[in-house]
Amino acid sequence: MDYAKLNSDLKEMRRRNRGLGLAVGGLVAALLTCLVIILNLIGTERTIVVPPSIDKTFWVTKDRVSREYLEQMGSFVAWLILDVTPASIDWKKDILLNYVAPDRYGAMKSRQEIEAERLKRINASTFFLPQQLVANEDKQTVVVRGRLRTQVNGQDTAAETKAYLAEFQYAGGRMHLKAFKEISQ
């Protein structure tokens, strides 16, 4: 047996094992670093919900929002509900339901699905042009007044001035729609 060759081979194997041990140690350190980073990121997701377009400055507190914010959300919700065609109503319904209060979600979804089916059945479109927004900070409501134009099969059937009341609730950092209904002027 050649002891010099054996010692040389043992030294070579120990050197390789040391290199492999360092590589495994580096991988374990990298894996633990990734684990710490991932655990720090859990729960830090932040969803910021703002009006679709910000035209004015506004303020928000724990459970209330300013008149300007209410006006912007009121006009946005009116656009989603009243300015629809058979092609756009499903998309707008899905967007609207993201803003509906959880306890009113089922009723609003049913109402919007019935309206969508009706519009598709008679091939109707409605176009709403807001003319006045009256916000009430105390009640967190907005009255939207404007002209609602209705077309069936491309023919104008009605163009009348209408008023709608949008009731909002600000909770958990999100604006929720509680109700949207037509009111007498």
PDB file of C-alpha atoms in Angstrom:
ATOM      1  CA  MET A   1       0.000   0.000   0.000  1.00  0.00           C
ATOM      2  CA  ASP A   2       1.249   3.466  -0.945  1.00  0.00           C
ATOM      3  CA  TYR A   3       0.928   5.621   2.202  1.00  0.00           C
ATOM      4  CA  ALA A   4       1.914   8.804   0.420  1.00  0.00           C
ATOM      5  CA  LYS A   5      -0.846   8.314  -2.143  1.00  0.00           C
ATOM      6  CA  LEU A   6      -3.323   7.434   0.638  1.00  0.00           C
ATOM      7  CA  ASN A   7      -2.420  10.561   2.641  1.00  0.00           C
ATOM      8  CA  SER A   8      -2.668  12.673  -0.481  1.00  0.00           C
ATOM      9  CA  ASP A   9      -6.111  11.259  -1.274  1.00  0.00           C
ATOM     10  CA  LEU A  10      -7.270  11.770   2.337  1.00  0.00           C
ATOM     11  CA  LYS A  11      -6.108  15.392   2.284  1.00  0.00           C
ATOM     12  CA  GLU A  12      -7.903  15.926  -1.035  1.00  0.00           C
ATOM     13  CA  MET A  13     -11.143  14.406   0.332  1.00  0.00           C
ATOM     14  CA  ARG A  14     -10.938  16.488   3.527  1.00  0.00           C
ATOM     15  CA  ARG A  15     -10.390  19.634   1.437  1.00  0.00           C
ATOM     16  CA  ARG A  16     -13.423  18.779  -0.716  1.00  0.00           C
ATOM     17  CA  ASN A  17     -15.558  18.008   2.365  1.00  0.00           C
ATOM     18  CA  ARG A  18     -14.512  21.337   3.919  1.00  0.00           C
ATOM     19  CA  GLY A  19     -15.532  23.118   0.688  1.00  0.00           C
ATOM     20  CA  LEU A  20     -18.860  21.280   0.579  1.00  0.00           C
ATOM     21  CA  GLY A  21     -19.441  22.029   4.265  1.00  0.00           C
ATOM     22  CA  LEU A  22     -18.835  25.748   3.653  1.00  0.00           C
ATOM     23  CA  ALA A  23     -21.238  25.678   0.672  1.00  0.00           C
ATOM     24  CA  VAL A  24     -23.944  23.962   2.750  1.00  0.00           C
ATOM     25  CA  GLY A  25     -23.354  26.419   5.600  1.00  0.00           C
ATOM     26  CA  GLY A  26     -23.699  29.351   3.173  1.00  0.00           C
ATOM     27  CA  LEU A  27     -26.934  27.904   1.786  1.00  0.00           C
ATOM     28  CA  VAL A  28     -28.331  27.395   5.304  1.00  0.00           C
ATOM     29  CA  ALA A  29     -27.437  31.002   6.210  1.00  0.00           C
ATOM     30  CA  ALA A  30     -29.107  32.295   3.026  1.00  0.00           C
ATOM     31  CA  LEU A  31     -32.197  30.186   3.706  1.00  0.00           C
ATOM     32  CA  LEU A  32     -32.462  31.459   7.280  1.00  0.00           C
ATOM     33  CA  THR A  33     -32.055  35.046   6.054  1.00  0.00           C
ATOM     34  CA  CYS A  34     -34.877  34.510   3.530  1.00  0.00           C
ATOM     35  CA  LEU A  35     -37.053  32.991   6.244  1.00  0.00           C
ATOM     36  CA  VAL A  36     -36.513  35.982   8.540  1.00  0.00           C
ATOM     37  CA  ILE A  37     -37.347  38.409   5.702  1.00  0.00           C
ATOM     38  CA  ILE A  38     -40.507  36.485   4.759  1.00  0.00           C
ATOM     39  CA  LEU A  39     -41.676  36.347   8.391  1.00  0.00           C
ATOM     40  CA  ASN A  40     -41.157  40.112   8.688  1.00  0.00           C
ATOM     41  CA  LEU A  41     -43.249  40.716   5.564  1.00  0.00           C
ATOM     42  CA  ILE A  42     -46.226  38.694   6.782  1.00  0.00           C
ATOM     43  CA  GLY A  43     -49.007  40.996   7.872  1.00  0.00           C
ATOM     44  CA  THR A  44     -47.479  44.149   6.417  1.00  0.00           C
ATOM     45  CA  GLU A  45     -49.670  44.181   3.333  1.00  0.00           C
ATOM     46  CA  ARG A  46     -51.426  47.507   3.062  1.00  0.00           C
ATOM     47  CA  THR A  47     -54.412  48.193   0.868  1.00  0.00           C
ATOM     48  CA  ILE A  48     -55.000  51.842   0.162  1.00  0.00           C
ATOM     49  CA  VAL A  49     -58.430  52.661  -1.168  1.00  0.00           C
ATOM     50  CA  VAL A  50     -58.912  56.143  -2.538  1.00  0.00           C
ATOM     51  CA  PRO A  51     -61.425  57.672  -4.889  1.00  0.00           C
ATOM     52  CA  PRO A  52     -60.735  56.703  -8.509  1.00  0.00           C
ATOM     53  CA  SER A  53     -59.467  60.172  -9.266  1.00  0.00           C
ATOM     54  CA  ILE A  54     -58.385  62.742  -6.724  1.00  0.00           C
ATOM     55  CA  ASP A  55     -59.582  66.202  -7.726  1.00  0.00           C
ATOM     56  CA  LYS A  56     -59.663  67.922  -4.335  1.00  0.00           C
ATOM     57  CA  THR A  57     -57.893  67.609  -1.030  1.00  0.00           C
ATOM     58  CA  PHE A  58     -59.805  65.745   1.669  1.00  0.00           C
ATOM     59  CA  TRP A  59     -59.403  64.465   5.202  1.00  0.00           C
ATOM     60  CA  VAL A  60     -60.133  61.123   6.818  1.00  0.00           C
ATOM     61  CA  THR A  61     -60.487  60.281  10.508  1.00  0.00           C
ATOM     62  CA  LYS A  62     -61.186  57.022  12.310  1.00  0.00           C
ATOM     63  CA  ASP A  63     -64.833  56.767  11.261  1.00  0.00           C
ATOM     64  CA  ARG A  64     -65.591  59.829   9.111  1.00  0.00           C
ATOM     65  CA  VAL A  65     -64.472  61.423   5.878  1.00  0.00           C
ATOM     66  CA  SER A  66     -64.668  64.963   4.561  1.00  0.00           C
ATOM     67  CA  ARG A  67     -67.338  66.436   2.308  1.00  0.00           C
ATOM     68  CA  GLU A  68     -64.898  66.441  -0.639  1.00  0.00           C
ATOM     69  CA  TYR A  69     -64.199  62.727  -0.267  1.00  0.00           C
ATOM     70  CA  LEU A  70     -67.929  61.988  -0.053  1.00  0.00           C
ATOM     71  CA  GLU A  71     -68.569  63.995  -3.227  1.00  0.00           C
ATOM     72  CA  GLN A  72     -65.879  62.123  -5.143  1.00  0.00           C
ATOM     73  CA  MET A  73     -67.092  58.717  -3.977  1.00  0.00           C
ATOM     74  CA  GLY A  74     -70.728  59.677  -4.616  1.00  0.00           C
ATOM     75  CA  SER A  75     -70.047  60.657  -8.213  1.00  0.00           C
ATOM     76  CA  PHE A  76     -67.976  57.503  -8.730  1.00  0.00           C
ATOM     77  CA  VAL A  77     -70.701  55.212  -7.336  1.00  0.00           C
ATOM     78  CA  ALA A  78     -73.356  57.023  -9.407  1.00  0.00           C
ATOM     79  CA  TRP A  79     -71.219  56.439 -12.505  1.00  0.00           C
ATOM     80  CA  LEU A  80     -70.892  52.735 -11.670  1.00  0.00           C
ATOM     81  CA  ILE A  81     -74.620  52.231 -11.088  1.00  0.00           C
ATOM     82  CA  LEU A  82     -76.323  54.661 -13.462  1.00  0.00           C
ATOM     83  CA  ASP A  83     -74.019  55.012 -16.464  1.00  0.00           C
ATOM     84  CA  VAL A  84     -74.259  51.474 -17.898  1.00  0.00           C
ATOM     85  CA  THR A  85     -74.767  49.540 -21.113  1.00  0.00           C
ATOM     86  CA  PRO A  86     -75.469  45.827 -21.568  1.00  0.00           C
ATOM     87  CA  ALA A  87     -71.767  45.375 -22.365  1.00  0.00           C
ATOM     88  CA  SER A  88     -70.429  47.284 -19.356  1.00  0.00           C
ATOM     89  CA  ILE A  89     -72.866  46.477 -16.565  1.00  0.00           C
ATOM     90  CA  ASP A  90     -71.210  43.226 -15.458  1.00  0.00           C
ATOM     91  CA  TRP A  91     -67.800  44.876 -15.192  1.00  0.00           C
ATOM     92  CA  LYS A  92     -69.183  47.901 -13.337  1.00  0.00           C
ATOM     93  CA  LYS A  93     -71.191  45.622 -11.021  1.00  0.00           C
ATOM     94  CA  ASP A  94     -68.020  43.774 -10.024  1.00  0.00           C
ATOM     95  CA  ILE A  95     -66.186  47.053  -9.350  1.00  0.00           C
ATOM     96  CA  LEU A  96     -69.131  48.385  -7.332  1.00  0.00           C
ATOM     97  CA  LEU A  97     -69.323  45.287  -5.139  1.00  0.00           C
ATOM     98  CA  ASN A  98     -65.751  45.962  -3.972  1.00  0.00           C
ATOM     99  CA  TYR A  99     -67.049  49.113  -2.276  1.00  0.00           C
ATOM    100  CA  VAL A 100     -70.247  47.709  -0.740  1.00  0.00           C
ATOM    101  CA  ALA A 101     -70.480  47.256   3.037  1.00  0.00           C
ATOM    102  CA  PRO A 102     -70.189  43.576   4.012  1.00  0.00           C
ATOM    103  CA  ASP A 103     -73.641  43.480   5.642  1.00  0.00           C
ATOM    104  CA  ARG A 104     -75.245  44.920   2.476  1.00  0.00           C
ATOM    105  CA  TYR A 105     -73.246  42.894  -0.048  1.00  0.00           C
ATOM    106  CA  GLY A 106     -75.861  40.190  -0.740  1.00  0.00           C
ATOM    107  CA  ALA A 107     -78.730  42.613  -1.248  1.00  0.00           C
ATOM    108  CA  MET A 108     -76.677  44.900  -3.495  1.00  0.00           C
ATOM    109  CA  LYS A 109     -75.367  41.969  -5.517  1.00  0.00           C
ATOM    110  CA  SER A 110     -78.896  40.626  -6.077  1.00  0.00           C
ATOM    111  CA  ARG A 111     -80.180  44.068  -7.027  1.00  0.00           C
ATOM    112  CA  GLN A 112     -77.351  44.639  -9.511  1.00  0.00           C
ATOM    113  CA  GLU A 113     -77.736  41.172 -11.054  1.00  0.00           C
ATOM    114  CA  ILE A 114     -81.479  41.728 -11.568  1.00  0.00           C
ATOM    115  CA  GLU A 115     -80.796  45.128 -13.129  1.00  0.00           C
ATOM    116  CA  ALA A 116     -78.090  43.650 -15.372  1.00  0.00           C
ATOM    117  CA  GLU A 117     -80.456  40.929 -16.576  1.00  0.00           C
ATOM    118  CA  ARG A 118     -83.200  43.504 -17.245  1.00  0.00           C
ATOM    119  CA  LEU A 119     -80.883  45.806 -19.215  1.00  0.00           C
ATOM    120  CA  LYS A 120     -79.571  42.920 -21.298  1.00  0.00           C
ATOM    121  CA  ARG A 121     -83.062  41.562 -21.947  1.00  0.00           C
ATOM    122  CA  ILE A 122     -84.435  44.854 -23.290  1.00  0.00           C
ATOM    123  CA  ASN A 123     -81.077  46.033 -24.720  1.00  0.00           C
ATOM    124  CA  ALA A 124     -81.195  49.265 -22.713  1.00  0.00           C
ATOM    125  CA  SER A 125     -78.496  51.736 -21.750  1.00  0.00           C
ATOM    126  CA  THR A 126     -78.575  54.504 -19.180  1.00  0.00           C
ATOM    127  CA  PHE A 127     -76.374  57.582 -19.168  1.00  0.00           C
ATOM    128  CA  PHE A 128     -76.142  59.786 -16.091  1.00  0.00           C
ATOM    129  CA  LEU A 129     -74.773  63.317 -16.086  1.00  0.00           C
ATOM    130  CA  PRO A 130     -74.293  64.547 -12.494  1.00  0.00           C
ATOM    131  CA  GLN A 131     -75.148  68.208 -12.098  1.00  0.00           C
ATOM    132  CA  GLN A 132     -75.046  68.695  -8.339  1.00  0.00           C
ATOM    133  CA  LEU A 133     -73.464  66.867  -5.408  1.00  0.00           C
ATOM    134  CA  VAL A 134     -74.629  67.689  -1.885  1.00  0.00           C
ATOM    135  CA  ALA A 135     -72.619  65.956   0.836  1.00  0.00           C
ATOM    136  CA  ASN A 136     -73.578  65.687   4.492  1.00  0.00           C
ATOM    137  CA  GLU A 137     -70.549  64.973   6.698  1.00  0.00           C
ATOM    138  CA  ASP A 138     -72.637  64.264   9.795  1.00  0.00           C
ATOM    139  CA  LYS A 139     -74.670  61.512   8.140  1.00  0.00           C
ATOM    140  CA  GLN A 140     -71.896  60.474   5.702  1.00  0.00           C
ATOM    141  CA  THR A 141     -74.288  60.740   2.762  1.00  0.00           C
ATOM    142  CA  VAL A 142     -74.302  62.368  -0.655  1.00  0.00           C
ATOM    143  CA  VAL A 143     -77.263  63.460  -2.736  1.00  0.00           C
ATOM    144  CA  VAL A 144     -76.414  63.258  -6.438  1.00  0.00           C
ATOM    145  CA  ARG A 145     -78.696  65.199  -8.768  1.00  0.00           C
ATOM    146  CA  GLY A 146     -78.438  65.011 -12.520  1.00  0.00           C
ATOM    147  CA  ARG A 147     -79.972  64.000 -15.829  1.00  0.00           C
ATOM    148  CA  LEU A 148     -80.617  60.326 -16.460  1.00  0.00           C
ATOM    149  CA  ARG A 149     -80.996  59.462 -20.117  1.00  0.00           C
ATOM    150  CA  THR A 150     -82.340  56.034 -21.069  1.00  0.00           C
ATOM    151  CA  GLN A 151     -82.047  54.367 -24.459  1.00  0.00           C
ATOM    152  CA  VAL A 152     -83.656  51.132 -25.599  1.00  0.00           C
ATOM    153  CA  ASN A 153     -82.246  49.633 -28.800  1.00  0.00           C
ATOM    154  CA  GLY A 154     -80.435  52.918 -29.471  1.00  0.00           C
ATOM    155  CA  GLN A 155     -83.591  55.045 -29.285  1.00  0.00           C
ATOM    156  CA  ASP A 156     -84.038  57.679 -26.560  1.00  0.00           C
ATOM    157  CA  THR A 157     -86.951  56.756 -24.315  1.00  0.00           C
ATOM    158  CA  ALA A 158     -86.498  59.075 -21.338  1.00  0.00           C
ATOM    159  CA  ALA A 159     -84.362  61.988 -20.244  1.00  0.00           C
ATOM    160  CA  GLU A 160     -85.300  63.272 -16.839  1.00  0.00           C
ATOM    161  CA  THR A 161     -83.746  64.970 -13.859  1.00  0.00           C
ATOM    162  CA  LYS A 162     -83.377  62.605 -10.925  1.00  0.00           C
ATOM    163  CA  ALA A 163     -81.847  62.615  -7.462  1.00  0.00           C
ATOM    164  CA  TYR A 164     -80.128  59.720  -5.715  1.00  0.00           C
ATOM    165  CA  LEU A 165     -78.964  59.288  -2.147  1.00  0.00           C
ATOM    166  CA  ALA A 166     -75.701  57.435  -1.514  1.00  0.00           C
ATOM    167  CA  GLU A 167     -75.056  56.420   2.092  1.00  0.00           C
ATOM    168  CA  PHE A 168     -71.498  55.599   3.084  1.00  0.00           C
ATOM    169  CA  GLN A 169     -69.743  54.120   6.071  1.00  0.00           C
ATOM    170  CA  TYR A 170     -66.032  54.586   6.728  1.00  0.00           C
ATOM    171  CA  ALA A 171     -64.629  51.710   8.752  1.00  0.00           C
ATOM    172  CA  GLY A 172     -61.351  49.885   8.921  1.00  0.00           C
ATOM    173  CA  GLY A 173     -59.669  52.370   6.635  1.00  0.00           C
ATOM    174  CA  ARG A 174     -62.125  51.678   3.817  1.00  0.00           C
ATOM    175  CA  MET A 175     -65.099  53.494   2.404  1.00  0.00           C
ATOM    176  CA  HIS A 176     -68.171  51.254   2.184  1.00  0.00           C
ATOM    177  CA  LEU A 177     -71.403  51.910   0.317  1.00  0.00           C
ATOM    178  CA  LYS A 178     -74.380  51.193   2.578  1.00  0.00           C
ATOM    179  CA  ALA A 179     -77.209  52.208   0.251  1.00  0.00           C
ATOM    180  CA  PHE A 180     -77.895  53.859  -3.086  1.00  0.00           C
ATOM    181  CA  LYS A 181     -81.485  54.800  -3.782  1.00  0.00           C
ATOM    182  CA  GLU A 182     -83.566  57.237  -5.769  1.00  0.00           C
ATOM    183  CA  ILE A 183     -85.162  60.036  -3.764  1.00  0.00           C
ATOM    184  CA  SER A 184     -87.735  62.657  -4.578  1.00  0.00           C
ATOM    185  CA  GLN A 185     -86.348  66.015  -5.499  1.00  0.00           C
TER     186      GLN A 185
END
